[in-house]
mmCIF file of C-alpha atoms in Angstrom:
data_model
loop_
_atom_site.group_PDB
_atom_site.id
_atom_site.type_symbol
_atom_site.label_atom_id
_atom_site.label_comp_id
_atom_site.label_asym_id
_atom_site.label_seq_id
_atom_site.Cartn_x
_atom_site.Cartn_y
_atom_site.Cartn_z
ATOM 1 C CA UNK Z 285 99.586 83.600 66.074
ATOM 2 C CA UNK Z 286 101.204 82.471 69.334
ATOM 3 C CA UNK Z 287 100.652 84.657 72.348
ATOM 4 C CA UNK Z 288 103.431 87.169 72.859
ATOM 5 C CA UNK Z 289 104.907 86.232 76.213
ATOM 6 C CA UNK Z 290 108.690 85.957 75.995
ATOM 7 C CA UNK Z 291 110.939 88.664 77.468
ATOM 8 C CA UNK Z 292 114.654 88.750 76.603
ATOM 9 C CA UNK Z 293 117.391 90.733 78.374
ATOM 10 C CA UNK Z 294 120.795 91.384 76.758
ATOM 11 C CA UNK Z 295 123.650 93.008 78.724
ATOM 12 C CA UNK Z 296 126.851 94.430 77.200
ATOM 13 C CA UNK Z 297 130.257 94.024 78.807
ATOM 14 C CA UNK Z 298 132.164 96.912 80.348
ATOM 15 C CA UNK Z 299 133.822 95.954 83.643
ATOM 16 C CA UNK Z 300 132.902 98.396 86.407
ATOM 17 C CA UNK Z 301 130.549 100.141 83.980
ATOM 18 C CA UNK Z 302 128.275 97.146 84.442
ATOM 19 C CA UNK Z 303 126.985 99.063 87.431
ATOM 20 C CA UNK Z 304 125.354 101.435 84.934
ATOM 21 C CA UNK Z 305 123.517 98.583 83.216
ATOM 22 C CA UNK Z 306 122.138 97.488 86.594
ATOM 23 C CA UNK Z 307 120.780 100.930 87.437
ATOM 24 C CA UNK Z 308 119.154 101.161 84.005
ATOM 25 C CA UNK Z 309 117.654 97.712 84.505
ATOM 26 C CA UNK Z 310 116.317 98.789 87.892
ATOM 27 C CA UNK Z 311 114.465 101.663 86.218
ATOM 28 C CA UNK Z 312 113.045 99.276 83.602
ATOM 29 C CA UNK Z 313 111.787 96.835 86.237
ATOM 30 C CA UNK Z 314 110.253 99.593 88.343
ATOM 31 C CA UNK Z 315 108.356 100.788 85.277
ATOM 32 C CA UNK Z 316 106.768 97.367 84.651
ATOM 33 C CA UNK Z 317 105.934 96.513 88.272
ATOM 34 C CA UNK Z 318 102.607 98.051 89.215
ATOM 35 C CA UNK Z 319 102.576 97.016 92.883
ATOM 36 C CA UNK Z 320 106.098 95.702 93.413
ATOM 37 C CA UNK Z 321 109.340 95.610 91.454
ATOM 38 C CA UNK Z 322 109.769 92.083 90.060
ATOM 39 C CA UNK Z 323 113.047 90.222 90.227
ATOM 40 C CA UNK Z 324 114.725 90.081 86.811
ATOM 41 C CA UNK Z 325 114.357 86.281 86.860
ATOM 42 C CA UNK Z 326 110.601 86.719 87.337
ATOM 43 C CA UNK Z 327 110.157 89.052 84.375
ATOM 44 C CA UNK Z 328 112.689 87.813 81.810
ATOM 45 C CA UNK Z 329 112.662 84.338 80.273
ATOM 46 C CA UNK Z 330 116.328 84.472 79.261
ATOM 47 C CA UNK Z 331 119.158 86.759 80.371
ATOM 48 C CA UNK Z 332 122.411 86.857 78.435
ATOM 49 C CA UNK Z 333 125.518 88.953 78.685
ATOM 50 C CA UNK Z 334 129.113 89.466 77.618
ATOM 51 C CA UNK Z 335 131.933 90.093 80.109
ATOM 52 C CA UNK Z 336 130.522 91.937 83.115
ATOM 53 C CA UNK Z 337 127.109 91.478 81.489
ATOM 54 C CA UNK Z 338 127.648 87.719 81.698
ATOM 55 C CA UNK Z 339 128.482 88.001 85.393
ATOM 56 C CA UNK Z 340 125.313 90.012 85.997
ATOM 57 C CA UNK Z 341 123.250 87.537 83.950
ATOM 58 C CA UNK Z 342 124.417 84.718 86.236
ATOM 59 C CA UNK Z 343 123.714 86.699 89.410
ATOM 60 C CA UNK Z 344 120.223 87.657 88.266
ATOM 61 C CA UNK Z 345 119.201 84.533 86.362
ATOM 62 C CA UNK Z 346 120.965 81.675 88.133
ATOM 63 C CA UNK Z 347 121.313 82.996 91.696
ATOM 64 C CA UNK Z 348 118.010 84.846 91.277
ATOM 65 C CA UNK Z 349 119.079 87.992 93.107
ATOM 66 C CA UNK Z 350 116.769 90.974 93.114
ATOM 67 C CA UNK Z 351 118.075 94.121 91.484
ATOM 68 C CA UNK Z 352 119.147 95.895 94.698
ATOM 69 C CA UNK Z 353 120.965 92.801 95.972
ATOM 70 C CA UNK Z 354 122.824 92.576 92.687
ATOM 71 C CA UNK Z 355 123.802 96.262 92.655
ATOM 72 C CA UNK Z 356 125.191 95.969 96.182
ATOM 73 C CA UNK Z 357 127.104 92.757 95.443
ATOM 74 C CA UNK Z 358 128.613 93.993 92.164
ATOM 75 C CA UNK Z 359 129.754 97.277 93.760
ATOM 76 C CA UNK Z 360 131.467 95.459 96.646
ATOM 77 C CA UNK Z 361 132.944 92.793 94.393
ATOM 78 C CA UNK Z 362 134.585 95.290 92.039
ATOM 79 C CA UNK Z 363 135.870 97.342 94.984
ATOM 80 C CA UNK Z 364 137.474 94.194 96.362
ATOM 81 C CA UNK Z 365 138.860 92.749 93.133
ATOM 82 C CA UNK Z 366 140.287 95.905 91.570
ATOM 83 C CA UNK Z 367 141.884 97.328 94.718
ATOM 84 C CA UNK Z 368 144.423 94.497 94.944
ATOM 85 C CA UNK Z 369 147.032 94.814 92.193
ATOM 86 C CA UNK Z 370 150.052 92.577 91.798
ATOM 87 C CA UNK Z 371 153.110 93.895 93.647
ATOM 88 C CA UNK Z 372 155.376 92.674 90.849
ATOM 89 C CA UNK Z 373 153.994 92.876 87.283
ATOM 90 C CA UNK Z 374 156.897 90.810 85.878
ATOM 91 C CA UNK Z 375 157.012 87.022 86.111
ATOM 92 C CA UNK Z 376 160.035 84.773 86.692
ATOM 93 C CA UNK Z 377 160.388 84.473 82.897
ATOM 94 C CA UNK Z 378 160.674 88.298 82.716
ATOM 95 C CA UNK Z 379 157.403 88.545 80.810
ATOM 96 C CA UNK Z 380 154.763 91.065 81.767
ATOM 97 C CA UNK Z 381 151.979 89.533 83.822
ATOM 98 C CA UNK Z 382 148.346 90.701 83.985
ATOM 99 C CA UNK Z 383 147.754 93.539 86.408
ATOM 100 C CA UNK Z 384 145.618 91.469 88.795
ATOM 101 C CA UNK Z 385 145.890 87.955 90.217
ATOM 102 C CA UNK Z 386 143.268 85.507 88.899
ATOM 103 C CA UNK Z 387 143.511 83.395 92.062
ATOM 104 C CA UNK Z 388 142.491 86.438 94.115
ATOM 105 C CA UNK Z 389 139.616 87.012 91.694
ATOM 106 C CA UNK Z 390 138.381 83.437 92.177
ATOM 107 C CA UNK Z 391 138.748 83.707 95.945
ATOM 108 C CA UNK Z 392 136.843 87.013 96.085
ATOM 109 C CA UNK Z 393 133.977 85.684 93.966
ATOM 110 C CA UNK Z 394 133.652 82.561 96.106
ATOM 111 C CA UNK Z 395 133.640 84.691 99.253
ATOM 112 C CA UNK Z 396 131.057 87.164 97.971
ATOM 113 C CA UNK Z 397 128.717 84.601 96.460
ATOM 114 C CA UNK Z 398 128.917 81.965 99.186
ATOM 115 C CA UNK Z 399 125.877 82.848 101.283
ATOM 116 C CA UNK Z 400 123.777 80.694 103.597
ATOM 117 C CA UNK Z 401 121.382 79.902 100.755
ATOM 118 C CA UNK Z 402 124.061 79.152 98.166
ATOM 119 C CA UNK Z 403 125.758 75.823 97.523
ATOM 120 C CA UNK Z 404 129.458 76.152 96.714
ATOM 121 C CA UNK Z 405 129.117 73.245 94.285
ATOM 122 C CA UNK Z 406 126.170 74.862 92.464
ATOM 123 C CA UNK Z 407 126.288 74.275 88.719
ATOM 124 C CA UNK Z 408 125.624 76.940 86.137
ATOM 125 C CA UNK Z 409 122.934 74.784 84.563
ATOM 126 C CA UNK Z 410 119.702 75.234 86.490
ATOM 127 C CA UNK Z 411 117.051 72.536 86.848
ATOM 128 C CA UNK Z 412 114.513 75.377 87.231
ATOM 129 C CA UNK Z 413 114.327 76.644 83.669
ATOM 130 C CA UNK Z 414 111.870 79.485 84.310
ATOM 131 C CA UNK Z 415 114.695 81.960 83.591
ATOM 132 C CA UNK Z 416 117.517 80.767 81.376
ATOM 133 C CA UNK Z 417 121.049 82.160 81.519
ATOM 134 C CA UNK Z 418 123.324 82.653 78.541
ATOM 135 C CA UNK Z 419 126.772 83.956 79.593
ATOM 136 C CA UNK Z 420 128.842 82.802 76.597
ATOM 137 C CA UNK Z 421 128.579 81.295 73.133
ATOM 138 C CA UNK Z 422 132.036 79.773 73.531
ATOM 139 C CA UNK Z 423 131.150 77.108 76.109
ATOM 140 C CA UNK Z 424 130.104 73.707 74.811
ATOM 141 C CA UNK Z 425 126.812 72.158 75.871
ATOM 142 C CA UNK Z 426 128.649 69.559 77.938
ATOM 143 C CA UNK Z 427 130.771 72.177 79.696
ATOM 144 C CA UNK Z 428 127.665 74.259 80.382
ATOM 145 C CA UNK Z 429 126.173 71.275 82.197
ATOM 146 C CA UNK Z 430 129.223 70.751 84.437
ATOM 147 C CA UNK Z 431 130.754 74.172 85.118
ATOM 148 C CA UNK Z 432 130.264 75.652 88.581
ATOM 149 C CA UNK Z 433 128.696 79.051 89.056
ATOM 150 C CA UNK Z 434 131.801 80.490 90.709
ATOM 151 C CA UNK Z 435 134.096 79.459 87.847
ATOM 152 C CA UNK Z 436 131.723 80.912 85.267
ATOM 153 C CA UNK Z 437 131.522 84.214 87.175
ATOM 154 C CA UNK Z 438 135.313 84.438 87.430
ATOM 155 C CA UNK Z 439 135.719 83.783 83.695
ATOM 156 C CA UNK Z 440 133.231 86.575 82.912
ATOM 157 C CA UNK Z 441 135.314 89.064 84.920
ATOM 158 C CA UNK Z 442 138.732 87.854 83.694
ATOM 159 C CA UNK Z 443 139.520 90.502 81.074
ATOM 160 C CA UNK Z 444 142.744 89.890 79.112
ATOM 161 C CA UNK Z 445 145.633 92.147 80.252
ATOM 162 C CA UNK Z 446 143.921 92.399 83.640
ATOM 163 C CA UNK Z 447 143.697 88.696 84.581
ATOM 164 C CA UNK Z 448 144.991 85.348 83.423
ATOM 165 C CA UNK Z 449 142.232 83.213 81.855
ATOM 166 C CA UNK Z 450 140.306 80.893 84.183
ATOM 167 C CA UNK Z 451 140.707 77.096 83.773
ATOM 168 C CA UNK Z 452 137.299 75.404 83.787
ATOM 169 C CA UNK Z 453 136.156 71.794 83.706
ATOM 170 C CA UNK Z 454 138.062 68.527 83.757
ATOM 171 C CA UNK Z 455 139.921 69.439 80.581
ATOM 172 C CA UNK Z 456 141.282 72.616 82.152
ATOM 173 C CA UNK Z 457 140.365 74.675 79.106
ATOM 174 C CA UNK Z 458 140.856 78.371 79.856
ATOM 175 C CA UNK Z 459 138.198 81.062 79.432
ATOM 176 C CA UNK Z 460 138.180 84.835 79.749
ATOM 177 C CA UNK Z 461 135.844 87.813 79.384
ATOM 178 C CA UNK Z 462 134.056 87.274 76.051
ATOM 179 C CA UNK Z 463 133.449 90.995 75.476
ATOM 180 C CA UNK Z 464 136.768 91.176 73.616
ATOM 181 C CA UNK Z 465 135.166 89.118 70.837
ATOM 182 C CA UNK Z 466 131.520 90.164 71.229
ATOM 183 C CA UNK Z 467 130.823 93.124 73.484
ATOM 184 C CA UNK Z 468 127.181 93.417 72.445
ATOM 185 C CA UNK Z 469 125.578 89.943 72.683
ATOM 186 C CA UNK Z 470 122.187 90.849 71.153
ATOM 187 C CA UNK Z 471 122.598 88.716 68.047
ATOM 188 C CA UNK Z 472 124.083 85.701 69.863
ATOM 189 C CA UNK Z 473 121.317 85.829 72.447
ATOM 190 C CA UNK Z 474 118.656 86.066 69.732
ATOM 191 C CA UNK Z 475 120.080 82.973 68.014
ATOM 192 C CA UNK Z 476 120.138 81.103 71.326
ATOM 193 C CA UNK Z 477 116.529 82.074 72.049
ATOM 194 C CA UNK Z 478 115.422 80.835 68.619
ATOM 195 C CA UNK Z 479 116.994 77.459 69.417
ATOM 196 C CA UNK Z 480 115.266 77.275 72.814
ATOM 197 C CA UNK Z 481 111.817 78.306 71.557
ATOM 198 C CA UNK Z 482 111.622 76.819 68.047
ATOM 199 C CA UNK Z 483 107.825 76.631 67.910
ATOM 200 C CA UNK Z 484 106.827 79.212 65.301
ATOM 201 C CA UNK Z 485 108.906 82.349 64.881
ATOM 202 C CA UNK Z 486 110.534 83.977 67.863
ATOM 203 C CA UNK Z 487 109.104 87.289 66.689
ATOM 204 C CA UNK Z 488 105.552 85.991 67.110
ATOM 205 C CA UNK Z 489 106.254 84.846 70.681
ATOM 206 C CA UNK Z 490 108.216 87.913 71.788
ATOM 207 C CA UNK Z 491 106.749 90.462 74.157
ATOM 208 C CA UNK Z 492 109.944 92.504 74.402
ATOM 209 C CA UNK Z 493 113.715 92.406 74.032
ATOM 210 C CA UNK Z 494 115.719 94.827 76.170
ATOM 211 C CA UNK Z 495 119.376 95.503 75.368
ATOM 212 C CA UNK Z 496 121.462 97.571 77.804
ATOM 213 C CA UNK Z 497 124.883 98.963 76.947
ATOM 214 C CA UNK Z 498 127.713 99.917 79.290
ATOM 215 C CA UNK Z 499 128.240 103.448 78.025
ATOM 216 C CA UNK Z 500 129.146 105.188 74.763
ATOM 217 C CA UNK Z 501 132.513 106.890 74.101
ATOM 218 C CA UNK Z 502 133.257 110.573 73.807
ATOM 219 C CA UNK Z 503 134.613 112.022 70.563
ATOM 220 C CA UNK Z 504 138.040 112.735 72.101
ATOM 221 C CA UNK Z 505 138.493 109.022 72.608
ATOM 222 C CA UNK Z 506 139.404 108.669 68.950
ATOM 223 C CA UNK Z 507 142.474 110.888 69.070
ATOM 224 C CA UNK Z 508 144.254 110.702 72.399
ATOM 225 C CA UNK Z 509 145.957 108.689 75.154
ATOM 226 C CA UNK Z 510 147.032 105.099 75.746
ATOM 227 C CA UNK Z 511 149.674 104.632 73.071
ATOM 228 C CA UNK Z 512 149.070 101.309 71.334
ATOM 229 C CA UNK Z 513 145.413 101.145 72.330
ATOM 230 C CA UNK Z 514 144.119 104.142 70.417
ATOM 231 C CA UNK Z 515 143.613 102.059 67.291
ATOM 232 C CA UNK Z 516 141.789 99.170 68.942
ATOM 233 C CA UNK Z 517 139.495 100.705 71.539
ATOM 234 C CA UNK Z 518 137.430 102.899 69.159
ATOM 235 C CA UNK Z 519 136.943 99.917 66.860
ATOM 236 C CA UNK Z 520 135.598 97.846 69.720
ATOM 237 C CA UNK Z 521 133.154 100.569 70.701
ATOM 238 C CA UNK Z 522 132.070 101.259 67.134
ATOM 239 C CA UNK Z 523 131.558 97.525 66.684
ATOM 240 C CA UNK Z 524 129.096 97.648 69.589
ATOM 241 C CA UNK Z 525 127.199 100.514 67.976
ATOM 242 C CA UNK Z 526 127.342 98.873 64.566
ATOM 243 C CA UNK Z 527 126.013 95.601 65.967
ATOM 244 C CA UNK Z 528 123.127 97.430 67.636
ATOM 245 C CA UNK Z 529 122.241 99.369 64.488
ATOM 246 C CA UNK Z 530 122.464 96.266 62.307
ATOM 247 C CA UNK Z 531 120.259 94.242 64.633
ATOM 248 C CA UNK Z 532 117.659 97.016 64.887
ATOM 249 C CA UNK Z 533 117.621 97.366 61.090
ATOM 250 C CA UNK Z 534 117.129 93.614 60.635
ATOM 251 C CA UNK Z 535 114.288 93.630 63.194
ATOM 252 C CA UNK Z 536 112.800 97.024 62.430
ATOM 253 C CA UNK Z 537 109.281 95.641 62.874
ATOM 254 C CA UNK Z 538 110.018 94.868 66.537
ATOM 255 C CA UNK Z 539 111.414 98.355 67.019
ATOM 256 C CA UNK Z 540 108.415 99.959 65.310
ATOM 257 C CA UNK Z 541 106.036 97.905 67.481
ATOM 258 C CA UNK Z 542 107.842 98.968 70.694
ATOM 259 C CA UNK Z 543 109.058 95.459 71.405
ATOM 260 C CA UNK Z 544 112.796 96.150 70.980
ATOM 261 C CA UNK Z 545 114.550 98.581 73.314
ATOM 262 C CA UNK Z 546 118.156 99.741 73.617
ATOM 263 C CA UNK Z 547 119.436 101.803 76.555
ATOM 264 C CA UNK Z 548 122.950 103.186 77.055
ATOM 265 C CA UNK Z 549 124.478 106.207 78.786
ATOM 266 C CA UNK Z 550 126.019 108.482 76.089
ATOM 267 C CA UNK Z 551 128.799 111.062 76.127
ATOM 268 C CA UNK Z 552 131.941 109.374 77.330
ATOM 269 C CA UNK Z 553 131.149 106.680 79.883
ATOM 270 C CA UNK Z 554 132.972 104.127 77.701
ATOM 271 C CA UNK Z 555 136.155 106.150 78.329
ATOM 272 C CA UNK Z 556 136.175 104.828 81.892
ATOM 273 C CA UNK Z 557 138.562 101.888 82.122
ATOM 274 C CA UNK Z 558 136.822 98.592 82.952
ATOM 275 C CA UNK Z 559 138.885 98.213 86.152
ATOM 276 C CA UNK Z 560 138.609 101.824 87.404
ATOM 277 C CA UNK Z 561 136.678 101.305 90.645
ATOM 278 C CA UNK Z 562 137.365 104.929 91.637
ATOM 279 C CA UNK Z 563 134.722 105.850 89.053
ATOM 280 C CA UNK Z 564 131.873 103.797 90.546
ATOM 281 C CA UNK Z 565 130.106 106.819 92.035
ATOM 282 C CA UNK Z 566 130.443 108.958 88.852
ATOM 283 C CA UNK Z 567 129.107 105.983 86.844
ATOM 284 C CA UNK Z 568 125.974 105.863 88.983
ATOM 285 C CA UNK Z 569 125.548 109.660 88.886
ATOM 286 C CA UNK Z 570 125.849 109.765 85.079
ATOM 287 C CA UNK Z 571 123.332 106.928 84.770
ATOM 288 C CA UNK Z 572 120.834 108.667 87.039
ATOM 289 C CA UNK Z 573 121.137 111.821 84.895
ATOM 290 C CA UNK Z 574 120.606 109.767 81.743
ATOM 291 C CA UNK Z 575 117.513 108.068 83.173
ATOM 292 C CA UNK Z 576 116.018 111.454 83.998
ATOM 293 C CA UNK Z 577 116.174 112.438 80.322
ATOM 294 C CA UNK Z 578 113.014 112.929 78.296
ATOM 295 C CA UNK Z 579 113.875 110.352 75.588
ATOM 296 C CA UNK Z 580 114.441 107.601 78.146
ATOM 297 C CA UNK Z 581 111.210 108.489 79.898
ATOM 298 C CA UNK Z 582 109.295 108.192 76.604
ATOM 299 C CA UNK Z 583 110.765 104.737 75.931
#
């Protein structure tokens, strides 16, 4: 049997609630670092995400930020992006436009990520393959090789109804937040990992797979507010739960052997709108309370 050495990290989408996934991840990393907390790119062999999880995967895996750097950057980025709404939500054709300007989103991401150690022309594909990044199943192999980090980050944040999709590559094909189609990327990431490490079964090579959600809904979510969205939002959330349960059932041996972990703040965090930056502090407070719980401590 091959030595178990691969660590996989899967991050759900959730807009500003991605800050919760980062604080959970920080707790995980602190629990595995005896003398110092490792960077996520030092501990995990592949990091994948959907929506805000894809953004975080790029920051941690491609830009190789440590967890505190990433928490600080994501907080400031969301404060900047979601404070600047369009003055006029109607276009010249009298059609409703997304609430936020995609050009401002792209500008903000370039400004926040353009540090002294970062190349503005940096590609998403990394020649250093020690930690692989998987932000979307919808990008072709060729596009993955040519897309710039900044464009990929913007596309991960560009949620429909909030932003116009982001044109990427020479073809100008438009992309947006993939969490609308797949909010929980566990299965897609598992399939990608099997393609990357085909020698033997992935199960035999796996040390652990960690999946982190962006918050579960409250019961009242099923019966109130946002006319027109009441029917779709619960389905999206239940799909996330159903995907988790299905994956765990299919890989029950990994769960039984303590090699498959799922963390998510319960009791209503999913009710927070993905653009509601006024809730950043409550998101962190709820996550800290969750991490102090006995069940999380046992995991």
